[in-house]
CSV table of C-alpha atoms in Angstrom, one decimal:
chain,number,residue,atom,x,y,z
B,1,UNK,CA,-59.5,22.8,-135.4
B,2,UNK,CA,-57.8,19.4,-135.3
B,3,UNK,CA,-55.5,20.5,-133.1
B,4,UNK,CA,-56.7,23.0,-130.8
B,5,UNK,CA,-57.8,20.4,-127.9
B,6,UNK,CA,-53.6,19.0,-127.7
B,7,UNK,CA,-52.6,16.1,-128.2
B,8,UNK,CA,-54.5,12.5,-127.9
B,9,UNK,CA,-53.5,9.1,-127.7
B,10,UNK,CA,-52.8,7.7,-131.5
B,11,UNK,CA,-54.1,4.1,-131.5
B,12,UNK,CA,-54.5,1.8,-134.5
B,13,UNK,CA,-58.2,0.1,-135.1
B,14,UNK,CA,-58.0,-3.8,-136.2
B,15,UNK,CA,-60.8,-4.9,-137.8
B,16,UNK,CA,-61.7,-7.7,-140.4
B,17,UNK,CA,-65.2,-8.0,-142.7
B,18,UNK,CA,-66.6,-11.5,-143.1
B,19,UNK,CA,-65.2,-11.7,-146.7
B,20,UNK,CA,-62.0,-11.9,-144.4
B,21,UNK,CA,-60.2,-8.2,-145.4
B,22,UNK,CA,-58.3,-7.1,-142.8
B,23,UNK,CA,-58.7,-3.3,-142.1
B,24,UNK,CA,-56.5,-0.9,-140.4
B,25,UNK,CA,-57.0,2.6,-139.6
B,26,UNK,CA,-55.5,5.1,-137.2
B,27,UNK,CA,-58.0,7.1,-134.6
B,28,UNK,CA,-57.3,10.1,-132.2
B,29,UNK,CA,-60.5,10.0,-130.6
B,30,UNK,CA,-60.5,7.1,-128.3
B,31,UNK,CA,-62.6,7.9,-124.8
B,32,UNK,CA,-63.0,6.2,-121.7
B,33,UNK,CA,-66.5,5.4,-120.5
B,34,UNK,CA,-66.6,3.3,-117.5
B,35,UNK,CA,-64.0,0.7,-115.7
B,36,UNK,CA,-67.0,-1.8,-114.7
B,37,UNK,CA,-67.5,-2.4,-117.2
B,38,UNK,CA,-64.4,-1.8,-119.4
B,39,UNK,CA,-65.9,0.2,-121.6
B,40,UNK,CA,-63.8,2.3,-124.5
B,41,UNK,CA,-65.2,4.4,-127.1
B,42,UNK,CA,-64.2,6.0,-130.3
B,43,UNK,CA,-66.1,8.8,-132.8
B,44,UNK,CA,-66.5,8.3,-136.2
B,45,UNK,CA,-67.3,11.2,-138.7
B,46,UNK,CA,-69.6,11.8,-141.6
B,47,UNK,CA,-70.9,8.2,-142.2
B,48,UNK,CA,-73.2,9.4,-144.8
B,49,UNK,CA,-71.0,10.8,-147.7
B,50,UNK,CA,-67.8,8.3,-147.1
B,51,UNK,CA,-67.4,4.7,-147.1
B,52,UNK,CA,-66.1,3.5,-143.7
B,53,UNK,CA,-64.9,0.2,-143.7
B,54,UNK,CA,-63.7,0.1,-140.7
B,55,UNK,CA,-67.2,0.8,-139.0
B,56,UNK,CA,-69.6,-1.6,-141.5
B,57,UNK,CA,-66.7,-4.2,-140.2
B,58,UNK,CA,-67.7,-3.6,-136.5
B,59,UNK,CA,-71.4,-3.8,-137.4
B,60,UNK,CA,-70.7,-7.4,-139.4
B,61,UNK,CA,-68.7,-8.6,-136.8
B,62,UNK,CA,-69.4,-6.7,-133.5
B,63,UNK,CA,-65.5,-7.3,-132.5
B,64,UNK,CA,-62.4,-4.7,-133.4
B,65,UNK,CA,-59.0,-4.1,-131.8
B,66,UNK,CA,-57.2,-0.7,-130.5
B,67,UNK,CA,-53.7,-1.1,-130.9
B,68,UNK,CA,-51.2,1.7,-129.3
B,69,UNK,CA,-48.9,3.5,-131.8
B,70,UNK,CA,-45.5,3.3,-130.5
B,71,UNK,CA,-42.3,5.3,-131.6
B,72,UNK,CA,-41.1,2.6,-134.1
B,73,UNK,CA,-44.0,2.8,-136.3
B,74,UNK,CA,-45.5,5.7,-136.7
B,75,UNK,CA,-45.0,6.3,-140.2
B,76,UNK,CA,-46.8,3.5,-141.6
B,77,UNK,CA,-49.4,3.8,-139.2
B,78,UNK,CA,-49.6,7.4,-140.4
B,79,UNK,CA,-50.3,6.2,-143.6
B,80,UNK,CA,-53.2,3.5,-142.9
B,81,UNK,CA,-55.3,6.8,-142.7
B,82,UNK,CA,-54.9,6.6,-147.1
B,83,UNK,CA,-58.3,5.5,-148.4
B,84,UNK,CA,-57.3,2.3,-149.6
B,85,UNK,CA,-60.1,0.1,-152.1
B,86,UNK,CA,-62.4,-2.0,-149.8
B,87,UNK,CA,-60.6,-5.3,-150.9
B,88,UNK,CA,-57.2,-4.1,-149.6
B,89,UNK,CA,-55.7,-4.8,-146.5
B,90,UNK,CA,-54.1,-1.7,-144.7
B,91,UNK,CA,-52.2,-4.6,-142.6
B,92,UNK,CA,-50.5,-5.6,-145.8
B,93,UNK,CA,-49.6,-2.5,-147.8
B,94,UNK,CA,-48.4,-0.4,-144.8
B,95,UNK,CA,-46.5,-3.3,-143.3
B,96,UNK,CA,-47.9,-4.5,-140.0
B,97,UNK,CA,-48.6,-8.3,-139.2
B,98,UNK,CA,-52.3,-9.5,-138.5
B,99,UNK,CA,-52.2,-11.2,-134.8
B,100,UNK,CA,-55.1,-13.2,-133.5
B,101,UNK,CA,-55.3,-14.4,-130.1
B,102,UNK,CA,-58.1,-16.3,-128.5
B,103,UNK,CA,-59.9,-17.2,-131.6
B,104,UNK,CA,-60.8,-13.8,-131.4
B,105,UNK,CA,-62.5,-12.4,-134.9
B,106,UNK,CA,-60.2,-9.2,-135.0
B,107,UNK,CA,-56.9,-8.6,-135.7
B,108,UNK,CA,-54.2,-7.4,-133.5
B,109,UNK,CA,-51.3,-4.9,-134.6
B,110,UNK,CA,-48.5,-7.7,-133.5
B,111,UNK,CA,-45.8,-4.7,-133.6
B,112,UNK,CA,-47.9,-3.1,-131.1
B,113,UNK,CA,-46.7,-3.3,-127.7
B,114,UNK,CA,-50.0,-2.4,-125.9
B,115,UNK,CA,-53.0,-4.1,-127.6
B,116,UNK,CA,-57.0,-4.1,-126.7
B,117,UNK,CA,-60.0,-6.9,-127.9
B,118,UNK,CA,-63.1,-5.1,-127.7
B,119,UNK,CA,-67.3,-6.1,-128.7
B,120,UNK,CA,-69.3,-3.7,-129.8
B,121,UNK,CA,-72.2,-2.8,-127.1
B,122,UNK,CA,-73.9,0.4,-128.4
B,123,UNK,CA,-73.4,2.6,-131.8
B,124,UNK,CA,-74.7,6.6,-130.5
B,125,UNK,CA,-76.5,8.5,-132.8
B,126,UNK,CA,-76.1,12.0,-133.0
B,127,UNK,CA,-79.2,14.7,-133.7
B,128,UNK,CA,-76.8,17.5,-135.1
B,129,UNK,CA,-74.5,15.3,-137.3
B,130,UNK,CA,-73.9,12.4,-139.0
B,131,UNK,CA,-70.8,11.4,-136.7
B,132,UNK,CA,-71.3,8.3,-134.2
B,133,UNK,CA,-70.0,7.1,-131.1
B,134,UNK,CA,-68.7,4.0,-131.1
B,135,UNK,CA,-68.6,1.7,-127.6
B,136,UNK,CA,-67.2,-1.3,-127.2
B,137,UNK,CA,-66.3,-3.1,-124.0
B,138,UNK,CA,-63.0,-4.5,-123.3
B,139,UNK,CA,-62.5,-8.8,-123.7
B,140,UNK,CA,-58.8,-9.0,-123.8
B,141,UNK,CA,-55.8,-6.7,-123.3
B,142,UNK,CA,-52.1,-7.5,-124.0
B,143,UNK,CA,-49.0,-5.4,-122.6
B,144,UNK,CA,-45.5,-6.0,-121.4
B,145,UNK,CA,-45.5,-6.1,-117.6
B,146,UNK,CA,-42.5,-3.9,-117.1
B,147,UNK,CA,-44.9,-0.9,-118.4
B,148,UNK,CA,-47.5,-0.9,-115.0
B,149,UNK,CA,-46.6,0.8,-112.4
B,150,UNK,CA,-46.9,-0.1,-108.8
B,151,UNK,CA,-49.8,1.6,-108.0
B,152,UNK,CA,-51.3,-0.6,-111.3
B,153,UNK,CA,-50.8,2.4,-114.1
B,154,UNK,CA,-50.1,1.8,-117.6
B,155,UNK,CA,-46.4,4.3,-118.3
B,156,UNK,CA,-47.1,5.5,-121.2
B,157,UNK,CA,-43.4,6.6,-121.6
B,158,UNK,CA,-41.9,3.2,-120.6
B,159,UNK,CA,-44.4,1.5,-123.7
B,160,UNK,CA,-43.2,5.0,-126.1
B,161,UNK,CA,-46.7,5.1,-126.8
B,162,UNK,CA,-47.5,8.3,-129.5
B,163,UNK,CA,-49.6,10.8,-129.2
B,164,UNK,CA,-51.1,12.8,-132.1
B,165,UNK,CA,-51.6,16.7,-132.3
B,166,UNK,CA,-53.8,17.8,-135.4
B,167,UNK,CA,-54.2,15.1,-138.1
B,168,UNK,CA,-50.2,14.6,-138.7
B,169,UNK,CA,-47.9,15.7,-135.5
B,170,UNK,CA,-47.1,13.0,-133.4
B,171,UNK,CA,-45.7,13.2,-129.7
B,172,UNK,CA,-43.9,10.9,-127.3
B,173,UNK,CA,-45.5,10.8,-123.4
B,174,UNK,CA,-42.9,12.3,-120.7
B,175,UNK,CA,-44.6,12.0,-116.9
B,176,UNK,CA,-43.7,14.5,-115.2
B,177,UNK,CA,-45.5,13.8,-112.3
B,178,UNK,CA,-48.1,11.3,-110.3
B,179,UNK,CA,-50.4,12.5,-107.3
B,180,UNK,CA,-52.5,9.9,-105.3
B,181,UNK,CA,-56.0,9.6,-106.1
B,182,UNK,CA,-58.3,12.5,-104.5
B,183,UNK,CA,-61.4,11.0,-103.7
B,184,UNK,CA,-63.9,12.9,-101.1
């Protein structure tokens, strides 16, 4: 079931608690809600049964990070999705280097090439499970100008951002076309 809906962006989430562990974890199920506000949102599953540190870390601090996977390192971001002990630092023992810009709480994926700040604004509640939606609105973003387009895009193939298919195929992005925007 993982897989049946393709392929979705593969983005790592930096976040930190107030004892000052930094977390890392890899999410497929990053959403866009709105562009006025930037808003971004991400699902969460079974909160009941399993200890989330990345989302008690968001609730502490209202502040995380998404971080695009790109082709160099997806196999240690692959493995931040290992249930490390709370006290451990996915940053450390997979191999990626904590970035803070703008005094900003959370940390950044520094061998990420397209990097987003985001505050948590809402936490969603669901009726028929215990999964939440996360939403956070944007504060910062950080990507190499050479990956916009003209007409303002990000490339997703210029920035070899990875896609994941299922809980462990990844993909690279090849356009294979661009059509203005129909609006009526």
């Amino acid at each position: 079931m993982n897989s049946i809906t393709g392929a979705k962006p593969a983005l790592l989430l930096g976040s930190k608690s107030m004892s000052n562990v930094s977390n890392l974890a890899i999410f497929s199920s990053i959403v866009h809600i709105s562009s006025s506000p930037a808003l971004f949102a991400f699902f969460i599953r079974n909160t009941k049964n399993h200890r989330r540190d990345t989302f008690n870390n968001i609730l502490e601090t209202k502040c995380y990070t998404f971080n695009h996977i790109n082709s160099k390192i997806t196999k240690q971001s692959h493995e931040t999705s290992y249930k490390y002990a709370d006290n451990i630092s996915e940053f450390k023992e997979c191999g990626f280097t904590e970035e803070y810009v703008n005094n900003f709480f959370a940390p950044y994926v520094k061998e990420s090439s397209v990097k987003i700040g985001l505050e948590l604004r809402e936490v969603v509640d669901f009726r028929f499970t215990t999964s939440k939606l996360i939403v956070g609105e944007l504060v910062y973003a950080s990507f190499c100008e050479k990956y916009i387009t003209k007409s303002k895009i990000l490339n997703l193939e210029n920035s070899k951002s990875v896609f994941v298919s299922g809980l462990n195929d990844y993909y690279l992005a090849k356009k294979i076309a661009s059509y203005p925007y129909v609006r009526k």
